[in-house]
Amino acid sequence: FGSYAQRDAAKHMLRLRLPGGRVTPERLHFMAQAVQQYHVPFLKLTTCEAIQMHDLTPDEVPAIMEAAIPCGIITRGGGG
């Protein structure tokens, strides 16, 4: 579902899929809020219509996943 443990097992990466690669103002706003709220050190824009958030705690992953849904951002199918 787009969530992976990083080499440091205490941290996780979450791959947020943007259907069709469309970045809307609402989606950008969500990303900016999530970065601030969860102190995400960096994002990666991928070539696979997704944005990756790194260095998340296990508790942050499901919270971000749930908050992303109303913006049309999903994690299902975000496998590597």
mmCIF file of N, CA and C in Angstrom:
data_model
loop_
_atom_site.group_PDB
_atom_site.id
_atom_site.type_symbol
_atom_site.label_atom_id
_atom_site.label_comp_id
_atom_site.label_asym_id
_atom_site.label_seq_id
_atom_site.Cartn_x
_atom_site.Cartn_y
_atom_site.Cartn_z
ATOM 1 N N PHE A 1 0.816 -1.206 0.000
ATOM 2 C CA PHE A 1 0.000 0.000 0.000
ATOM 3 C C PHE A 1 0.848 1.253 0.000
ATOM 4 N N GLY A 2 2.045 1.206 -0.519
ATOM 5 C CA GLY A 2 2.857 2.403 -0.679
ATOM 6 C C GLY A 2 3.642 2.822 0.542
ATOM 7 N N SER A 3 3.730 1.973 1.558
ATOM 8 C CA SER A 3 4.487 2.298 2.762
ATOM 9 C C SER A 3 5.611 1.282 2.928
ATOM 10 N N TYR A 4 6.801 1.796 3.182
ATOM 11 C CA TYR A 4 7.966 0.919 3.265
ATOM 12 C C TYR A 4 8.849 1.319 4.431
ATOM 13 N N ALA A 5 9.434 0.320 5.114
ATOM 14 C CA ALA A 5 10.445 0.601 6.131
ATOM 15 C C ALA A 5 11.712 1.047 5.417
ATOM 16 N N GLN A 6 12.395 2.011 6.005
ATOM 17 C CA GLN A 6 13.673 2.452 5.461
ATOM 18 C C GLN A 6 14.781 1.600 6.085
ATOM 19 N N ARG A 7 16.002 1.849 5.692
ATOM 20 C CA ARG A 7 17.117 1.057 6.234
ATOM 21 C C ARG A 7 17.154 1.129 7.753
ATOM 22 N N ASP A 8 16.877 2.309 8.283
ATOM 23 C CA ASP A 8 16.706 2.458 9.732
ATOM 24 C C ASP A 8 15.272 2.024 10.010
ATOM 25 N N ALA A 9 15.078 0.850 10.561
ATOM 26 C CA ALA A 9 13.738 0.262 10.695
ATOM 27 C C ALA A 9 12.756 1.132 11.475
ATOM 28 N N ALA A 10 13.255 2.139 12.187
ATOM 29 C CA ALA A 10 12.370 3.018 12.952
ATOM 30 C C ALA A 10 11.709 4.071 12.063
ATOM 31 N N LYS A 11 12.186 4.242 10.848
ATOM 32 C CA LYS A 11 11.659 5.266 9.940
ATOM 33 C C LYS A 11 11.039 4.612 8.716
ATOM 34 N N HIS A 12 10.078 5.309 8.134
ATOM 35 C CA HIS A 12 9.345 4.770 6.995
ATOM 36 C C HIS A 12 9.239 5.787 5.870
ATOM 37 N N MET A 13 9.017 5.278 4.658
ATOM 38 C CA MET A 13 8.756 6.094 3.481
ATOM 39 C C MET A 13 7.330 5.811 3.052
ATOM 40 N N LEU A 14 6.623 6.861 2.662
ATOM 41 C CA LEU A 14 5.259 6.734 2.176
ATOM 42 C C LEU A 14 5.201 7.291 0.761
ATOM 43 N N ARG A 15 4.716 6.468 -0.178
ATOM 44 C CA ARG A 15 4.591 6.891 -1.574
ATOM 45 C C ARG A 15 3.131 7.268 -1.825
ATOM 46 N N LEU A 16 2.907 8.547 -2.060
ATOM 47 C CA LEU A 16 1.574 9.080 -2.304
ATOM 48 C C LEU A 16 1.360 9.205 -3.808
ATOM 49 N N ARG A 17 0.380 8.491 -4.317
ATOM 50 C CA ARG A 17 0.117 8.475 -5.760
ATOM 51 C C ARG A 17 -0.803 9.621 -6.145
ATOM 52 N N LEU A 18 -0.452 10.263 -7.238
ATOM 53 C CA LEU A 18 -1.250 11.338 -7.808
ATOM 54 C C LEU A 18 -1.824 10.821 -9.120
ATOM 55 N N PRO A 19 -3.071 10.361 -9.109
ATOM 56 C CA PRO A 19 -3.647 9.782 -10.327
ATOM 57 C C PRO A 19 -3.496 10.712 -11.531
ATOM 58 N N GLY A 20 -2.947 10.153 -12.595
ATOM 59 C CA GLY A 20 -2.716 10.934 -13.805
ATOM 60 C C GLY A 20 -1.570 11.917 -13.675
ATOM 61 N N GLY A 21 -0.878 11.900 -12.533
ATOM 62 C CA GLY A 21 0.226 12.830 -12.319
ATOM 63 C C GLY A 21 -0.226 14.261 -12.090
ATOM 64 N N ARG A 22 -1.511 14.444 -11.846
ATOM 65 C CA ARG A 22 -2.071 15.797 -11.708
ATOM 66 C C ARG A 22 -1.803 16.360 -10.321
ATOM 67 N N VAL A 23 -1.143 17.507 -10.304
ATOM 68 C CA VAL A 23 -0.887 18.223 -9.059
ATOM 69 C C VAL A 23 -1.797 19.446 -9.052
ATOM 70 N N THR A 24 -2.801 19.417 -8.189
ATOM 71 C CA THR A 24 -3.759 20.519 -8.089
ATOM 72 C C THR A 24 -3.371 21.419 -6.916
ATOM 73 N N PRO A 25 -3.923 22.632 -6.861
ATOM 74 C CA PRO A 25 -3.651 23.490 -5.704
ATOM 75 C C PRO A 25 -4.029 22.815 -4.383
ATOM 76 N N GLU A 26 -5.122 22.067 -4.372
ATOM 77 C CA GLU A 26 -5.546 21.362 -3.160
ATOM 78 C C GLU A 26 -4.507 20.316 -2.744
ATOM 79 N N ARG A 27 -3.963 19.613 -3.698
ATOM 80 C CA ARG A 27 -2.952 18.592 -3.390
ATOM 81 C C ARG A 27 -1.648 19.231 -2.913
ATOM 82 N N LEU A 28 -1.258 20.334 -3.538
ATOM 83 C CA LEU A 28 -0.056 21.039 -3.087
ATOM 84 C C LEU A 28 -0.236 21.555 -1.667
ATOM 85 N N HIS A 29 -1.418 22.079 -1.385
ATOM 86 C CA HIS A 29 -1.713 22.585 -0.044
ATOM 87 C C HIS A 29 -1.629 21.448 0.980
ATOM 88 N N PHE A 30 -2.197 20.299 0.643
ATOM 89 C CA PHE A 30 -2.120 19.145 1.546
ATOM 90 C C PHE A 30 -0.663 18.778 1.815
ATOM 91 N N MET A 31 0.146 18.702 0.761
ATOM 92 C CA MET A 31 1.554 18.323 0.922
ATOM 93 C C MET A 31 2.276 19.311 1.830
ATOM 94 N N ALA A 32 2.056 20.605 1.598
ATOM 95 C CA ALA A 32 2.717 21.623 2.420
ATOM 96 C C ALA A 32 2.307 21.494 3.886
ATOM 97 N N GLN A 33 1.032 21.274 4.135
ATOM 98 C CA GLN A 33 0.556 21.108 5.510
ATOM 99 C C GLN A 33 1.151 19.860 6.156
ATOM 100 N N ALA A 34 1.178 18.760 5.426
ATOM 101 C CA ALA A 34 1.713 17.509 5.968
ATOM 102 C C ALA A 34 3.201 17.638 6.284
ATOM 103 N N VAL A 35 3.948 18.297 5.410
ATOM 104 C CA VAL A 35 5.384 18.490 5.640
ATOM 105 C C VAL A 35 5.603 19.268 6.934
ATOM 106 N N GLN A 36 4.802 20.308 7.147
ATOM 107 C CA GLN A 36 4.944 21.100 8.371
ATOM 108 C C GLN A 36 4.469 20.330 9.601
ATOM 109 N N GLN A 37 3.310 19.717 9.515
ATOM 110 C CA GLN A 37 2.725 19.030 10.667
ATOM 111 C C GLN A 37 3.570 17.852 11.135
ATOM 112 N N TYR A 38 4.110 17.096 10.195
ATOM 113 C CA TYR A 38 4.862 15.889 10.538
ATOM 114 C C TYR A 38 6.377 16.077 10.436
ATOM 115 N N HIS A 39 6.817 17.312 10.207
ATOM 116 C CA HIS A 39 8.246 17.635 10.161
ATOM 117 C C HIS A 39 8.988 16.734 9.175
ATOM 118 N N VAL A 40 8.415 16.582 7.991
ATOM 119 C CA VAL A 40 9.021 15.749 6.944
ATOM 120 C C VAL A 40 10.254 16.485 6.420
ATOM 121 N N PRO A 41 11.443 15.870 6.499
ATOM 122 C CA PRO A 41 12.655 16.574 6.093
ATOM 123 C C PRO A 41 12.773 16.804 4.587
ATOM 124 N N PHE A 42 12.193 15.916 3.782
ATOM 125 C CA PHE A 42 12.232 16.127 2.335
ATOM 126 C C PHE A 42 11.204 15.265 1.631
ATOM 127 N N LEU A 43 10.844 15.717 0.432
ATOM 128 C CA LEU A 43 9.941 14.981 -0.456
ATOM 129 C C LEU A 43 10.717 14.616 -1.705
ATOM 130 N N LYS A 44 10.324 13.529 -2.337
ATOM 131 C CA LYS A 44 10.886 13.168 -3.642
ATOM 132 C C LYS A 44 9.744 13.107 -4.640
ATOM 133 N N LEU A 45 9.887 13.821 -5.742
ATOM 134 C CA LEU A 45 8.941 13.730 -6.845
ATOM 135 C C LEU A 45 9.428 12.611 -7.741
ATOM 136 N N THR A 46 8.585 11.649 -8.014
ATOM 137 C CA THR A 46 9.000 10.490 -8.799
ATOM 138 C C THR A 46 8.530 10.606 -10.246
ATOM 139 N N THR A 47 9.050 9.741 -11.076
ATOM 140 C CA THR A 47 8.610 9.688 -12.471
ATOM 141 C C THR A 47 7.391 8.793 -12.632
ATOM 142 N N CYS A 48 6.876 8.293 -11.518
ATOM 143 C CA CYS A 48 5.744 7.356 -11.547
ATOM 144 C C CYS A 48 4.478 7.978 -10.980
ATOM 145 N N GLU A 49 4.281 9.278 -11.209
ATOM 146 C CA GLU A 49 3.075 9.974 -10.757
ATOM 147 C C GLU A 49 2.894 9.872 -9.253
ATOM 148 N N ALA A 50 3.971 10.081 -8.500
ATOM 149 C CA ALA A 50 3.902 9.961 -7.048
ATOM 150 C C ALA A 50 4.851 10.943 -6.375
ATOM 151 N N ILE A 51 4.599 11.157 -5.091
ATOM 152 C CA ILE A 51 5.477 11.938 -4.229
ATOM 153 C C ILE A 51 5.800 11.061 -3.029
ATOM 154 N N GLN A 52 7.080 10.989 -2.689
ATOM 155 C CA GLN A 52 7.502 10.169 -1.559
ATOM 156 C C GLN A 52 7.835 11.064 -0.370
ATOM 157 N N MET A 53 7.328 10.672 0.803
ATOM 158 C CA MET A 53 7.675 11.330 2.058
ATOM 159 C C MET A 53 8.576 10.374 2.822
ATOM 160 N N HIS A 54 9.708 10.878 3.281
ATOM 161 C CA HIS A 54 10.697 10.038 3.955
ATOM 162 C C HIS A 54 10.822 10.381 5.431
ATOM 163 N N ASP A 55 11.406 9.454 6.170
ATOM 164 C CA ASP A 55 11.726 9.607 7.592
ATOM 165 C C ASP A 55 10.490 9.796 8.467
ATOM 166 N N LEU A 56 9.431 9.057 8.164
ATOM 167 C CA LEU A 56 8.207 9.102 8.960
ATOM 168 C C LEU A 56 8.253 8.050 10.060
ATOM 169 N N THR A 57 7.537 8.317 11.152
ATOM 170 C CA THR A 57 7.399 7.315 12.206
ATOM 171 C C THR A 57 6.260 6.371 11.826
ATOM 172 N N PRO A 58 6.208 5.193 12.437
ATOM 173 C CA PRO A 58 5.113 4.261 12.127
ATOM 174 C C PRO A 58 3.725 4.852 12.393
ATOM 175 N N ASP A 59 3.594 5.729 13.372
ATOM 176 C CA ASP A 59 2.296 6.340 13.668
ATOM 177 C C ASP A 59 1.900 7.403 12.646
ATOM 178 N N GLU A 60 2.875 8.049 12.044
ATOM 179 C CA GLU A 60 2.576 9.110 11.076
ATOM 180 C C GLU A 60 2.048 8.554 9.758
ATOM 181 N N VAL A 61 2.507 7.377 9.377
ATOM 182 C CA VAL A 61 2.136 6.808 8.078
ATOM 183 C C VAL A 61 0.622 6.685 7.906
ATOM 184 N N PRO A 62 -0.107 5.992 8.790
ATOM 185 C CA PRO A 62 -1.555 5.871 8.566
ATOM 186 C C PRO A 62 -2.292 7.203 8.698
ATOM 187 N N ALA A 63 -1.784 8.102 9.539
ATOM 188 C CA ALA A 63 -2.432 9.409 9.687
ATOM 189 C C ALA A 63 -2.356 10.202 8.383
ATOM 190 N N ILE A 64 -1.198 10.184 7.736
ATOM 191 C CA ILE A 64 -1.038 10.899 6.466
ATOM 192 C C ILE A 64 -1.862 10.224 5.378
ATOM 193 N N MET A 65 -1.854 8.901 5.351
ATOM 194 C CA MET A 65 -2.636 8.171 4.344
ATOM 195 C C MET A 65 -4.109 8.558 4.423
ATOM 196 N N GLU A 66 -4.646 8.595 5.625
ATOM 197 C CA GLU A 66 -6.061 8.920 5.810
ATOM 198 C C GLU A 66 -6.352 10.369 5.430
ATOM 199 N N ALA A 67 -5.468 11.278 5.810
ATOM 200 C CA ALA A 67 -5.674 12.696 5.507
ATOM 201 C C ALA A 67 -5.571 12.988 4.014
ATOM 202 N N ALA A 68 -4.846 12.167 3.267
ATOM 203 C CA ALA A 68 -4.638 12.399 1.836
ATOM 204 C C ALA A 68 -5.854 12.038 0.989
ATOM 205 N N ILE A 69 -6.667 11.122 1.461
ATOM 206 C CA ILE A 69 -7.785 10.609 0.656
ATOM 207 C C ILE A 69 -8.737 11.698 0.170
ATOM 208 N N PRO A 70 -9.184 12.642 1.030
ATOM 209 C CA PRO A 70 -10.111 13.668 0.534
ATOM 210 C C PRO A 70 -9.537 14.546 -0.582
ATOM 211 N N CYS A 71 -8.206 14.584 -0.693
ATOM 212 C CA CYS A 71 -7.555 15.376 -1.747
ATOM 213 C C CYS A 71 -7.366 14.575 -3.033
ATOM 214 N N GLY A 72 -7.812 13.325 -3.033
ATOM 215 C CA GLY A 72 -7.642 12.483 -4.209
ATOM 216 C C GLY A 72 -6.257 11.888 -4.322
ATOM 217 N N ILE A 73 -5.532 11.876 -3.213
ATOM 218 C CA ILE A 73 -4.197 11.284 -3.175
ATOM 219 C C ILE A 73 -4.334 9.914 -2.521
ATOM 220 N N ILE A 74 -3.794 8.893 -3.173
ATOM 221 C CA ILE A 74 -3.938 7.529 -2.685
ATOM 222 C C ILE A 74 -2.571 6.874 -2.545
ATOM 223 N N THR A 75 -2.534 5.752 -1.845
ATOM 224 C CA THR A 75 -1.278 5.009 -1.719
ATOM 225 C C THR A 75 -1.372 3.629 -2.341
ATOM 226 N N ARG A 76 -2.567 3.141 -2.540
ATOM 227 C CA ARG A 76 -2.724 1.803 -3.124
ATOM 228 C C ARG A 76 -2.122 1.773 -4.529
ATOM 229 N N GLY A 77 -1.382 0.727 -4.807
ATOM 230 C CA GLY A 77 -0.720 0.622 -6.101
ATOM 231 C C GLY A 77 0.580 1.397 -6.154
ATOM 232 N N GLY A 78 1.041 1.856 -4.998
ATOM 233 C CA GLY A 78 2.287 2.607 -4.952
ATOM 234 C C GLY A 78 3.485 1.720 -4.710
ATOM 235 N N GLY A 79 3.384 0.466 -5.115
ATOM 236 C CA GLY A 79 4.476 -0.483 -4.922
ATOM 237 C C GLY A 79 5.666 -0.157 -5.794
ATOM 238 N N GLY A 80 6.812 -0.733 -5.415
ATOM 239 C CA GLY A 80 8.043 -0.436 -6.139
ATOM 240 C C GLY A 80 8.342 -1.427 -7.206
#
